[in-house]
C-alpha cells in the first residue's frame, strides 16, 4: 500500500514538475479476451534520449521525417526494455500504437491471450541507462479495482508479485 501512495505522489510531481525521471505503467487482463492490456506513460523528450542511444541516431519524436520508421524504432525500443512473465512463462507482447499527451506519450501494448493464475514478473528497464534516477512505476490490476504496485529502476529492473 505504501508503494501505491508513493507512486501517486510521484505521478503528481510527474505532471507538475519534470526533473523527475518517471514512467507509469498499468497492466490489466481483459476478462473476455484474456489478453494483457498495458498502457505506459513516458515523457517523450526523455524517450528521445533513449531512442537516440538505442538506435545510435538522432530522433525527433514529435516531428519525425519518417513516421513509419519512428513507429518501428519505438516498437523495438519498448519491446526490448519491457517484458512480462505470467506464472513463469514469457508473454508475447505487441505495441499497438501511441499518442502524445502534452509532455508525455501513452504507449499501448497488448499480449496474446494468456492464462494467468497467480504470479506476474515484470522487467522494465526503460530509460534506466540514460537516467540514473529513472523510476518505472507499475500498477497491476488482477481481479480488483485497486492495483498492487512495483517500483523499478536502476539496479532493480525486474520484480514480481503473487496474487
Tab-separated table of N, CA and C in Angstrom:
chain	number	residue	atom	x	y	z
A	1	UNK	N	0.819	-1.187	0.000
A	1	UNK	CA	0.000	0.000	0.000
A	1	UNK	C	0.866	1.256	0.000
A	2	UNK	N	1.994	1.176	0.709
A	2	UNK	CA	2.889	2.320	0.773
A	2	UNK	C	3.415	2.672	-0.620
A	3	UNK	N	3.735	1.650	-1.431
A	3	UNK	CA	4.206	1.908	-2.792
A	3	UNK	C	3.135	2.626	-3.607
A	4	UNK	N	1.875	2.273	-3.372
A	4	UNK	CA	0.778	2.905	-4.095
A	4	UNK	C	0.749	4.403	-3.798
A	5	UNK	N	0.871	4.775	-2.530
A	5	UNK	CA	0.854	6.195	-2.177
A	5	UNK	C	2.091	6.921	-2.717
A	6	UNK	N	3.221	6.250	-2.665
A	6	UNK	CA	4.439	6.844	-3.209
A	6	UNK	C	4.273	7.094	-4.699
A	7	UNK	N	3.683	6.135	-5.402
A	7	UNK	CA	3.512	6.308	-6.846
A	7	UNK	C	2.504	7.403	-7.163
A	8	UNK	N	1.468	7.556	-6.342
A	8	UNK	CA	0.518	8.652	-6.561
A	8	UNK	C	1.187	10.011	-6.380
A	9	UNK	N	1.992	10.122	-5.356
A	9	UNK	CA	2.722	11.371	-5.130
A	9	UNK	C	3.690	11.615	-6.281
A	10	UNK	N	4.381	10.565	-6.688
A	10	UNK	CA	5.325	10.691	-7.800
A	10	UNK	C	4.622	11.104	-9.076
A	11	UNK	N	3.455	10.537	-9.328
A	11	UNK	CA	2.703	10.886	-10.532
A	11	UNK	C	2.287	12.353	-10.498
A	12	UNK	N	1.907	12.844	-9.321
A	12	UNK	CA	1.566	14.264	-9.196
A	12	UNK	C	2.747	15.144	-9.549
A	13	UNK	N	3.919	14.768	-9.061
A	13	UNK	CA	5.125	15.516	-9.421
A	13	UNK	C	5.412	15.390	-10.903
A	14	UNK	N	5.129	14.217	-11.468
A	14	UNK	CA	5.374	13.987	-12.892
A	14	UNK	C	4.598	14.989	-13.730
A	15	UNK	N	3.378	15.266	-13.321
A	15	UNK	CA	2.532	16.185	-14.070
A	15	UNK	C	2.962	17.634	-13.847
A	16	UNK	N	3.339	17.969	-12.629
A	16	UNK	CA	3.627	19.360	-12.291
A	16	UNK	C	5.065	19.798	-12.563
A	17	UNK	N	5.999	18.897	-12.426
A	17	UNK	CA	7.390	19.302	-12.446
A	17	UNK	C	8.220	18.158	-12.992
A	18	UNK	N	8.946	18.362	-14.064
A	18	UNK	CA	9.548	17.252	-14.781
A	18	UNK	C	10.989	16.848	-14.445
A	19	UNK	N	11.724	17.452	-13.535
A	19	UNK	CA	13.073	16.955	-13.298
A	19	UNK	C	13.112	15.524	-12.773
A	20	UNK	N	11.979	14.982	-12.394
A	20	UNK	CA	11.912	13.575	-12.016
A	20	UNK	C	11.859	12.745	-13.293
A	21	UNK	N	12.535	11.630	-13.271
A	21	UNK	CA	12.534	10.734	-14.420
A	21	UNK	C	11.665	9.541	-14.061
A	22	UNK	N	10.434	9.563	-14.552
A	22	UNK	CA	9.416	8.596	-14.149
A	22	UNK	C	8.649	8.114	-15.370
A	23	UNK	N	8.308	6.845	-15.361
A	23	UNK	CA	7.310	6.325	-16.295
A	23	UNK	C	6.236	5.636	-15.455
A	24	UNK	N	5.059	5.568	-16.002
A	24	UNK	CA	3.935	4.932	-15.322
A	24	UNK	C	3.359	3.869	-16.245
A	25	UNK	N	3.167	2.674	-15.712
A	25	UNK	CA	2.615	1.570	-16.495
A	25	UNK	C	1.442	0.958	-15.744
A	26	UNK	N	0.357	0.686	-16.463
A	26	UNK	CA	-0.793	-0.023	-15.903
A	26	UNK	C	-0.977	-1.324	-16.672
A	27	UNK	N	-1.151	-2.416	-15.941
A	27	UNK	CA	-1.350	-3.732	-16.539
A	27	UNK	C	-2.668	-4.291	-16.034
A	28	UNK	N	-3.510	-4.701	-16.979
A	28	UNK	CA	-4.788	-5.349	-16.665
A	28	UNK	C	-4.985	-6.514	-17.624
A	29	UNK	N	-5.733	-7.513	-17.172
A	29	UNK	CA	-6.093	-8.590	-18.080
A	29	UNK	C	-7.562	-8.452	-18.439
A	30	UNK	N	-7.837	-8.406	-19.732
A	30	UNK	CA	-9.208	-8.314	-20.202
A	30	UNK	C	-9.900	-9.654	-19.908
A	31	UNK	N	-10.999	-9.643	-19.138
A	31	UNK	CA	-11.640	-10.905	-18.760
A	31	UNK	C	-12.289	-11.635	-19.945
A	32	UNK	N	-12.606	-10.918	-20.998
A	32	UNK	CA	-13.243	-11.546	-22.160
A	32	UNK	C	-12.226	-12.148	-23.125
A	33	UNK	N	-11.153	-11.405	-23.419
A	33	UNK	CA	-10.173	-11.869	-24.406
A	33	UNK	C	-8.974	-12.568	-23.768
A	34	UNK	N	-8.807	-12.412	-22.461
A	34	UNK	CA	-7.673	-12.967	-21.702
A	34	UNK	C	-6.337	-12.374	-22.149
A	35	UNK	N	-6.377	-11.242	-22.805
A	35	UNK	CA	-5.156	-10.547	-23.208
A	35	UNK	C	-4.757	-9.556	-22.118
A	36	UNK	N	-3.451	-9.397	-21.918
A	36	UNK	CA	-2.988	-8.313	-21.074
A	36	UNK	C	-3.129	-7.029	-21.869
A	37	UNK	N	-3.678	-6.010	-21.237
A	37	UNK	CA	-3.791	-4.691	-21.842
A	37	UNK	C	-2.921	-3.768	-21.006
A	38	UNK	N	-1.929	-3.182	-21.653
A	38	UNK	CA	-0.909	-2.419	-20.955
A	38	UNK	C	-0.859	-1.009	-21.527
A	39	UNK	N	-0.878	-0.030	-20.638
A	39	UNK	CA	-0.723	1.369	-21.032
A	39	UNK	C	0.495	1.916	-20.302
A	40	UNK	N	1.376	2.551	-21.050
A	40	UNK	CA	2.618	3.053	-20.486
A	40	UNK	C	2.756	4.534	-20.819
A	41	UNK	N	2.996	5.348	-19.797
A	41	UNK	CA	3.161	6.791	-19.992
A	41	UNK	C	4.623	7.147	-19.752
A	42	UNK	N	5.237	7.779	-20.773
A	42	UNK	CA	6.651	8.123	-20.732
A	42	UNK	C	6.806	9.546	-21.259
A	43	UNK	N	7.652	10.342	-20.612
A	43	UNK	CA	7.940	11.673	-21.142
A	43	UNK	C	8.625	11.513	-22.497
A	44	UNK	N	8.074	12.149	-23.520
A	44	UNK	CA	8.597	11.948	-24.868
A	44	UNK	C	10.002	12.513	-25.047
A	45	UNK	N	10.360	13.604	-24.342
A	45	UNK	CA	11.710	14.152	-24.502
A	45	UNK	C	12.760	13.214	-23.894
A	46	UNK	N	12.421	12.551	-22.803
A	46	UNK	CA	13.320	11.550	-22.229
A	46	UNK	C	13.427	10.347	-23.166
A	47	UNK	N	12.298	9.955	-23.729
A	47	UNK	CA	12.277	8.813	-24.642
A	47	UNK	C	13.152	9.083	-25.863
A	48	UNK	N	13.158	10.322	-26.347
A	48	UNK	CA	14.037	10.657	-27.476
A	48	UNK	C	15.486	10.299	-27.153
A	49	UNK	N	15.897	10.563	-25.919
A	49	UNK	CA	17.260	10.242	-25.494
A	49	UNK	C	17.485	8.726	-25.512
A	50	UNK	N	16.525	7.975	-24.991
A	50	UNK	CA	16.634	6.515	-25.007
A	50	UNK	C	16.653	5.958	-26.424
A	51	UNK	N	15.797	6.485	-27.277
A	51	UNK	CA	15.751	6.040	-28.674
A	51	UNK	C	17.063	6.382	-29.390
A	52	UNK	N	17.584	7.582	-29.115
A	52	UNK	CA	18.828	8.016	-29.755
A	52	UNK	C	19.966	7.050	-29.417
A	53	UNK	N	20.098	6.714	-28.146
A	53	UNK	CA	21.168	5.800	-27.743
A	53	UNK	C	20.923	4.383	-28.258
A	54	UNK	N	19.682	3.934	-28.223
A	54	UNK	CA	19.348	2.567	-28.647
A	54	UNK	C	19.596	2.374	-30.140
A	55	UNK	N	19.214	3.375	-30.938
A	55	UNK	CA	19.345	3.267	-32.397
A	55	UNK	C	20.565	3.993	-32.946
A	56	UNK	N	21.320	4.630	-32.057
A	56	UNK	CA	22.548	5.333	-32.422
A	56	UNK	C	22.309	6.386	-33.524
A	57	UNK	N	21.233	7.157	-33.343
A	57	UNK	CA	20.930	8.245	-34.269
A	57	UNK	C	19.979	9.232	-33.601
A	58	UNK	N	20.018	10.464	-34.069
A	58	UNK	CA	19.127	11.495	-33.529
A	58	UNK	C	17.695	11.194	-33.980
A	59	UNK	N	16.759	11.304	-33.043
A	59	UNK	CA	15.358	11.021	-33.347
A	59	UNK	C	14.504	12.173	-32.844
A	60	UNK	N	13.642	12.673	-33.717
A	60	UNK	CA	12.689	13.722	-33.356
A	60	UNK	C	11.335	13.046	-33.178
A	61	UNK	N	10.964	12.824	-31.931
A	61	UNK	CA	9.739	12.075	-31.636
A	61	UNK	C	8.486	12.800	-32.113
A	62	UNK	N	8.427	14.115	-31.929
A	62	UNK	CA	7.209	14.863	-32.291
A	62	UNK	C	7.098	15.171	-33.777
A	63	UNK	N	8.225	15.336	-34.443
A	63	UNK	CA	8.217	15.697	-35.865
A	63	UNK	C	9.159	14.795	-36.659
A	64	UNK	N	8.852	13.512	-36.730
A	64	UNK	CA	9.766	12.594	-37.418
A	64	UNK	C	9.750	12.824	-38.938
A	65	UNK	N	10.912	12.637	-39.557
A	65	UNK	CA	10.982	12.706	-41.017
A	65	UNK	C	10.189	11.557	-41.634
A	66	UNK	N	10.228	10.399	-40.971
A	66	UNK	CA	9.567	9.196	-41.474
A	66	UNK	C	8.768	8.563	-40.324
A	67	UNK	N	7.466	8.875	-40.222
A	67	UNK	CA	6.661	8.337	-39.109
A	67	UNK	C	6.655	6.808	-39.029
A	68	UNK	N	6.690	6.137	-40.170
A	68	UNK	CA	6.719	4.672	-40.190
A	68	UNK	C	8.006	4.149	-39.533
A	69	UNK	N	9.121	4.805	-39.848
A	69	UNK	CA	10.404	4.426	-39.248
A	69	UNK	C	10.385	4.674	-37.744
A	70	UNK	N	9.819	5.816	-37.327
A	70	UNK	CA	9.713	6.106	-35.897
A	70	UNK	C	8.906	5.017	-35.190
A	71	UNK	N	7.790	4.598	-35.780
A	71	UNK	CA	6.977	3.534	-35.179
A	71	UNK	C	7.805	2.266	-34.969
A	72	UNK	N	8.604	1.906	-35.942
A	72	UNK	CA	9.452	0.703	-35.825
A	72	UNK	C	10.521	0.896	-34.748
A	73	UNK	N	11.101	2.096	-34.681
A	73	UNK	CA	12.128	2.365	-33.684
A	73	UNK	C	11.548	2.328	-32.271
A	74	UNK	N	10.380	2.931	-32.095
A	74	UNK	CA	9.713	2.924	-30.789
A	74	UNK	C	9.359	1.492	-30.402
A	75	UNK	N	8.789	0.728	-31.340
A	75	UNK	CA	8.407	-0.664	-31.079
A	75	UNK	C	9.625	-1.469	-30.622
A	76	UNK	N	10.728	-1.350	-31.343
A	76	UNK	CA	11.938	-2.110	-30.995
A	76	UNK	C	12.436	-1.732	-29.600
A	77	UNK	N	12.452	-0.442	-29.304
A	77	UNK	CA	12.946	0.015	-28.002
A	77	UNK	C	12.049	-0.454	-26.858
A	78	UNK	N	10.759	-0.171	-26.968
A	78	UNK	CA	9.817	-0.519	-25.885
A	78	UNK	C	9.821	-2.026	-25.632
A	79	UNK	N	9.696	-2.823	-26.696
A	79	UNK	CA	9.570	-4.268	-26.509
A	79	UNK	C	10.876	-4.935	-26.083
A	80	UNK	N	12.016	-4.262	-26.281
A	80	UNK	CA	13.260	-4.844	-25.782
A	80	UNK	C	13.512	-4.471	-24.318
A	81	UNK	N	12.843	-3.428	-23.835
A	81	UNK	CA	13.046	-2.976	-22.454
A	81	UNK	C	11.881	-3.299	-21.517
A	82	UNK	N	10.816	-3.858	-22.045
A	82	UNK	CA	9.654	-4.166	-21.220
A	82	UNK	C	9.228	-5.610	-21.488
A	83	UNK	N	9.249	-6.441	-20.449
A	83	UNK	CA	8.909	-7.873	-20.562
A	83	UNK	C	7.991	-8.270	-19.420
A	84	UNK	N	7.122	-9.228	-19.695
A	84	UNK	CA	6.209	-9.749	-18.680
A	84	UNK	C	6.229	-11.271	-18.734
A	85	UNK	N	6.293	-11.884	-17.558
A	85	UNK	CA	6.121	-13.334	-17.417
A	85	UNK	C	4.929	-13.571	-16.516
A	86	UNK	N	4.097	-14.530	-16.901
A	86	UNK	CA	2.964	-14.927	-16.076
A	86	UNK	C	3.159	-16.372	-15.650
A	87	UNK	N	3.143	-16.603	-14.360
A	87	UNK	CA	3.315	-17.947	-13.806
A	87	UNK	C	4.551	-18.636	-14.384
A	88	UNK	N	5.635	-17.871	-14.539
A	88	UNK	CA	6.902	-18.413	-15.012
A	88	UNK	C	7.038	-18.548	-16.513
A	89	UNK	N	6.039	-18.124	-17.280
A	89	UNK	CA	6.085	-18.255	-18.737
A	89	UNK	C	6.169	-16.866	-19.386
A	90	UNK	N	7.120	-16.687	-20.330
A	90	UNK	CA	7.210	-15.399	-21.032
A	90	UNK	C	5.925	-15.111	-21.801
A	91	UNK	N	5.576	-13.839	-21.871
A	91	UNK	CA	4.371	-13.407	-22.561
A	91	UNK	C	4.775	-12.628	-23.806
A	92	UNK	N	4.184	-12.991	-24.925
A	92	UNK	CA	4.448	-12.287	-26.181
A	92	UNK	C	3.649	-10.984	-26.203
A	93	UNK	N	4.365	-9.864	-26.425
A	93	UNK	CA	3.720	-8.555	-26.399
A	93	UNK	C	3.824	-7.876	-27.761
A	94	UNK	N	2.833	-7.050	-28.068
A	94	UNK	CA	2.813	-6.259	-29.296
A	94	UNK	C	2.498	-4.812	-28.939
A	95	UNK	N	3.237	-3.895	-29.548
A	95	UNK	CA	2.943	-2.473	-29.382
A	95	UNK	C	1.875	-2.112	-30.405
A	96	UNK	N	0.705	-1.695	-29.911
A	96	UNK	CA	-0.404	-1.363	-30.797
A	96	UNK	C	-0.266	0.039	-31.377
A	97	UNK	N	0.307	0.947	-30.595
A	97	UNK	CA	0.454	2.319	-31.053
A	97	UNK	C	0.703	3.243	-29.880
A	98	UNK	N	0.709	4.546	-30.182
A	98	UNK	CA	0.933	5.528	-29.126
A	98	UNK	C	0.284	6.839	-29.510
A	99	UNK	N	0.089	7.671	-28.468
A	99	UNK	CA	-0.442	9.011	-28.686
A	99	UNK	C	0.242	9.980	-27.731
A	100	UNK	N	0.461	11.188	-28.223
A	100	UNK	CA	1.128	12.214	-27.434
A	100	UNK	C	0.091	12.982	-26.639
A	101	UNK	N	0.412	13.229	-25.365
A	101	UNK	CA	-0.451	13.990	-24.468
A	101	UNK	C	0.434	14.979	-23.718
A	102	UNK	N	0.452	16.214	-24.148
A	102	UNK	CA	1.290	17.256	-23.528
A	102	UNK	C	2.762	16.860	-23.541
A	103	UNK	N	3.371	16.732	-22.354
A	103	UNK	CA	4.800	16.449	-22.240
A	103	UNK	C	5.138	14.967	-22.313
A	104	UNK	N	4.125	14.127	-22.393
A	104	UNK	CA	4.353	12.683	-22.356
A	104	UNK	C	3.615	12.010	-23.507
A	105	UNK	N	3.860	10.733	-23.644
A	105	UNK	CA	3.149	9.931	-24.640
A	105	UNK	C	2.657	8.655	-23.964
A	106	UNK	N	1.486	8.212	-24.381
A	106	UNK	CA	0.924	6.945	-23.922
A	106	UNK	C	1.222	5.891	-24.973
A	107	UNK	N	1.742	4.756	-24.532
A	107	UNK	CA	2.041	3.632	-25.414
A	107	UNK	C	1.116	2.485	-25.030
A	108	UNK	N	0.505	1.878	-26.039
A	108	UNK	CA	-0.486	0.833	-25.794
A	108	UNK	C	0.071	-0.505	-26.275
A	109	UNK	N	0.113	-1.455	-25.342
A	109	UNK	CA	0.709	-2.763	-25.567
A	109	UNK	C	-0.338	-3.822	-25.250
A	110	UNK	N	-0.294	-4.912	-25.990
A	110	UNK	CA	-1.246	-5.997	-25.765
A	110	UNK	C	-0.516	-7.332	-25.910
A	111	UNK	N	-0.979	-8.335	-25.155
A	111	UNK	CA	-0.420	-9.682	-25.265
A	111	UNK	C	-1.351	-10.552	-26.094
A	112	UNK	N	-0.871	-11.701	-26.417
A	112	UNK	CA	-1.735	-12.744	-26.957
A	112	UNK	C	-2.620	-13.221	-25.791
A	113	UNK	N	-3.698	-13.943	-26.056
A	113	UNK	CA	-4.475	-14.490	-24.931
A	113	UNK	C	-3.579	-15.385	-24.062
A	114	UNK	N	-3.635	-15.158	-22.755
A	114	UNK	CA	-2.771	-15.895	-21.835
A	114	UNK	C	-3.546	-16.311	-20.596
A	115	UNK	N	-3.088	-17.401	-19.993
A	115	UNK	CA	-3.634	-17.829	-18.711
A	115	UNK	C	-2.767	-17.237	-17.619
A	116	UNK	N	-3.409	-16.655	-16.610
A	116	UNK	CA	-2.680	-16.021	-15.514
A	116	UNK	C	-3.338	-16.454	-14.219
A	117	UNK	N	-2.656	-17.349	-13.517
A	117	UNK	CA	-3.215	-17.858	-12.264
A	117	UNK	C	-2.849	-16.956	-11.091
A	118	UNK	N	-1.537	-16.752	-10.862
A	118	UNK	CA	-1.197	-16.013	-9.644
A	118	UNK	C	0.053	-15.142	-9.714
A	119	UNK	N	1.068	-15.519	-10.460
A	119	UNK	CA	2.330	-14.798	-10.384
A	119	UNK	C	2.576	-13.971	-11.647
A	120	UNK	N	3.076	-12.762	-11.430
A	120	UNK	CA	3.487	-11.911	-12.543
A	120	UNK	C	4.888	-11.390	-12.240
A	121	UNK	N	5.729	-11.431	-13.258
A	121	UNK	CA	7.087	-10.903	-13.166
A	121	UNK	C	7.222	-9.859	-14.273
A	122	UNK	N	7.665	-8.659	-13.898
A	122	UNK	CA	7.775	-7.563	-14.852
A	122	UNK	C	9.212	-7.073	-14.892
A	123	UNK	N	9.708	-6.893	-16.101
A	123	UNK	CA	11.012	-6.248	-16.311
A	123	UNK	C	10.738	-4.946	-17.061
A	124	UNK	N	11.165	-3.835	-16.474
A	124	UNK	CA	11.000	-2.540	-17.123
A	124	UNK	C	12.311	-1.771	-16.948
A	125	UNK	N	13.125	-1.787	-17.994
A	125	UNK	CA	14.408	-1.077	-17.958
A	125	UNK	C	14.376	0.168	-18.846
A	126	UNK	N	13.182	0.643	-19.151
A	126	UNK	CA	13.034	1.826	-19.985
A	126	UNK	C	13.727	3.012	-19.322
A	127	UNK	N	14.649	3.609	-20.047
A	127	UNK	CA	15.375	4.830	-19.691
A	127	UNK	C	16.318	4.704	-18.496
A	128	UNK	N	16.504	3.522	-17.936
A	128	UNK	CA	17.404	3.413	-16.782
A	128	UNK	C	18.864	3.584	-17.181
A	129	UNK	N	19.211	3.300	-18.427
A	129	UNK	CA	20.586	3.527	-18.878
A	129	UNK	C	20.862	5.010	-19.113
A	130	UNK	N	19.839	5.769	-19.422
A	130	UNK	CA	20.012	7.188	-19.714
A	130	UNK	C	19.954	8.056	-18.455
A	131	UNK	N	19.144	7.656	-17.481
A	131	UNK	CA	18.907	8.494	-16.305
A	131	UNK	C	19.058	7.654	-15.045
A	132	UNK	N	20.068	7.962	-14.248
A	132	UNK	CA	20.372	7.175	-13.039
A	132	UNK	C	19.210	7.169	-12.051
A	133	UNK	N	18.380	8.219	-12.061
A	133	UNK	CA	17.265	8.292	-11.105
A	133	UNK	C	15.931	7.886	-11.718
A	134	UNK	N	15.958	7.285	-12.902
A	134	UNK	CA	14.719	6.849	-13.556
A	134	UNK	C	13.981	5.861	-12.655
A	135	UNK	N	12.683	6.099	-12.473
A	135	UNK	CA	11.823	5.173	-11.736
A	135	UNK	C	10.663	4.779	-12.635
A	136	UNK	N	10.430	3.488	-12.734
A	136	UNK	CA	9.340	2.957	-13.540
A	136	UNK	C	8.303	2.345	-12.603
A	137	UNK	N	7.179	3.024	-12.497
A	137	UNK	CA	6.101	2.606	-11.599
A	137	UNK	C	5.170	1.694	-12.386
A	138	UNK	N	4.860	0.537	-11.803
A	138	UNK	CA	3.991	-0.442	-12.458
A	138	UNK	C	2.789	-0.677	-11.551
A	139	UNK	N	1.583	-0.400	-12.050
A	139	UNK	CA	0.346	-0.726	-11.330
A	139	UNK	C	-0.266	-1.945	-12.011
A	140	UNK	N	-0.524	-2.975	-11.214
A	140	UNK	CA	-1.050	-4.230	-11.739
A	140	UNK	C	-2.413	-4.487	-11.128
A	141	UNK	N	-3.386	-4.640	-11.993
A	141	UNK	CA	-4.765	-4.908	-11.570
A	141	UNK	C	-5.080	-6.359	-11.894
A	142	UNK	N	-5.451	-7.133	-10.875
A	142	UNK	CA	-5.893	-8.509	-11.085
A	142	UNK	C	-7.093	-8.750	-10.187
A	143	UNK	N	-8.234	-8.914	-10.786
A	143	UNK	CA	-9.482	-9.188	-10.068
A	143	UNK	C	-9.786	-8.136	-9.002
A	144	UNK	N	-9.420	-6.891	-9.263
A	144	UNK	CA	-9.627	-5.852	-8.267
A	144	UNK	C	-9.614	-4.486	-8.930
A	145	UNK	N	-10.291	-3.546	-8.287
A	145	UNK	CA	-10.238	-2.160	-8.758
A	145	UNK	C	-9.027	-1.436	-8.188
A	146	UNK	N	-8.427	-2.025	-7.160
A	146	UNK	CA	-7.233	-1.445	-6.540
A	146	UNK	C	-6.001	-2.180	-7.050
A	147	UNK	N	-4.983	-1.428	-7.476
A	147	UNK	CA	-3.790	-2.100	-8.000
A	147	UNK	C	-2.823	-2.506	-6.907
A	148	UNK	N	-1.967	-3.439	-7.259
A	148	UNK	CA	-0.751	-3.688	-6.497
A	148	UNK	C	0.357	-3.101	-7.347
A	149	UNK	N	1.396	-2.607	-6.708
A	149	UNK	CA	2.374	-1.822	-7.448
A	149	UNK	C	3.797	-2.312	-7.258
A	150	UNK	N	4.599	-2.034	-8.280
A	150	UNK	CA	6.037	-2.273	-8.251
A	150	UNK	C	6.734	-0.955	-8.564
A	151	UNK	N	7.898	-0.759	-7.988
A	151	UNK	CA	8.712	0.409	-8.280
A	151	UNK	C	10.062	-0.108	-8.757
A	152	UNK	N	10.343	0.102	-10.041
A	152	UNK	CA	11.566	-0.406	-10.651
A	152	UNK	C	12.468	0.747	-11.064
A	153	UNK	N	13.754	0.472	-11.118
A	153	UNK	CA	14.715	1.484	-11.517
A	153	UNK	C	16.092	0.867	-11.667
A	154	UNK	N	17.097	1.705	-11.742
A	154	UNK	CA	18.479	1.256	-11.921
A	154	UNK	C	18.863	0.296	-10.794
A	155	UNK	N	19.325	-0.892	-11.179
A	155	UNK	CA	19.707	-1.901	-10.201
A	155	UNK	C	18.570	-2.817	-9.791
A	156	UNK	N	17.352	-2.421	-10.078
A	156	UNK	CA	16.179	-3.254	-9.797
A	156	UNK	C	15.197	-3.078	-10.962
A	157	UNK	N	15.577	-3.652	-12.102
A	157	UNK	CA	14.765	-3.524	-13.308
A	157	UNK	C	13.653	-4.563	-13.368
A	158	UNK	N	13.727	-5.582	-12.500
A	158	UNK	CA	12.772	-6.690	-12.528
A	158	UNK	C	12.255	-6.959	-11.121
A	159	UNK	N	10.952	-7.254	-11.028
A	159	UNK	CA	10.365	-7.652	-9.756
A	159	UNK	C	9.103	-8.453	-10.062
A	160	UNK	N	8.555	-9.089	-9.042
A	160	UNK	CA	7.365	-9.907	-9.247
A	160	UNK	C	6.398	-9.779	-8.086
A	161	UNK	N	5.171	-10.170	-8.369
A	161	UNK	CA	4.102	-10.186	-7.372
A	161	UNK	C	3.355	-11.501	-7.468
A	162	UNK	N	2.838	-11.944	-6.342
A	162	UNK	CA	1.985	-13.139	-6.249
A	162	UNK	C	0.599	-12.670	-5.829
A	163	UNK	N	-0.415	-13.091	-6.540
A	163	UNK	CA	-1.792	-12.733	-6.213
A	163	UNK	C	-2.512	-13.909	-5.599
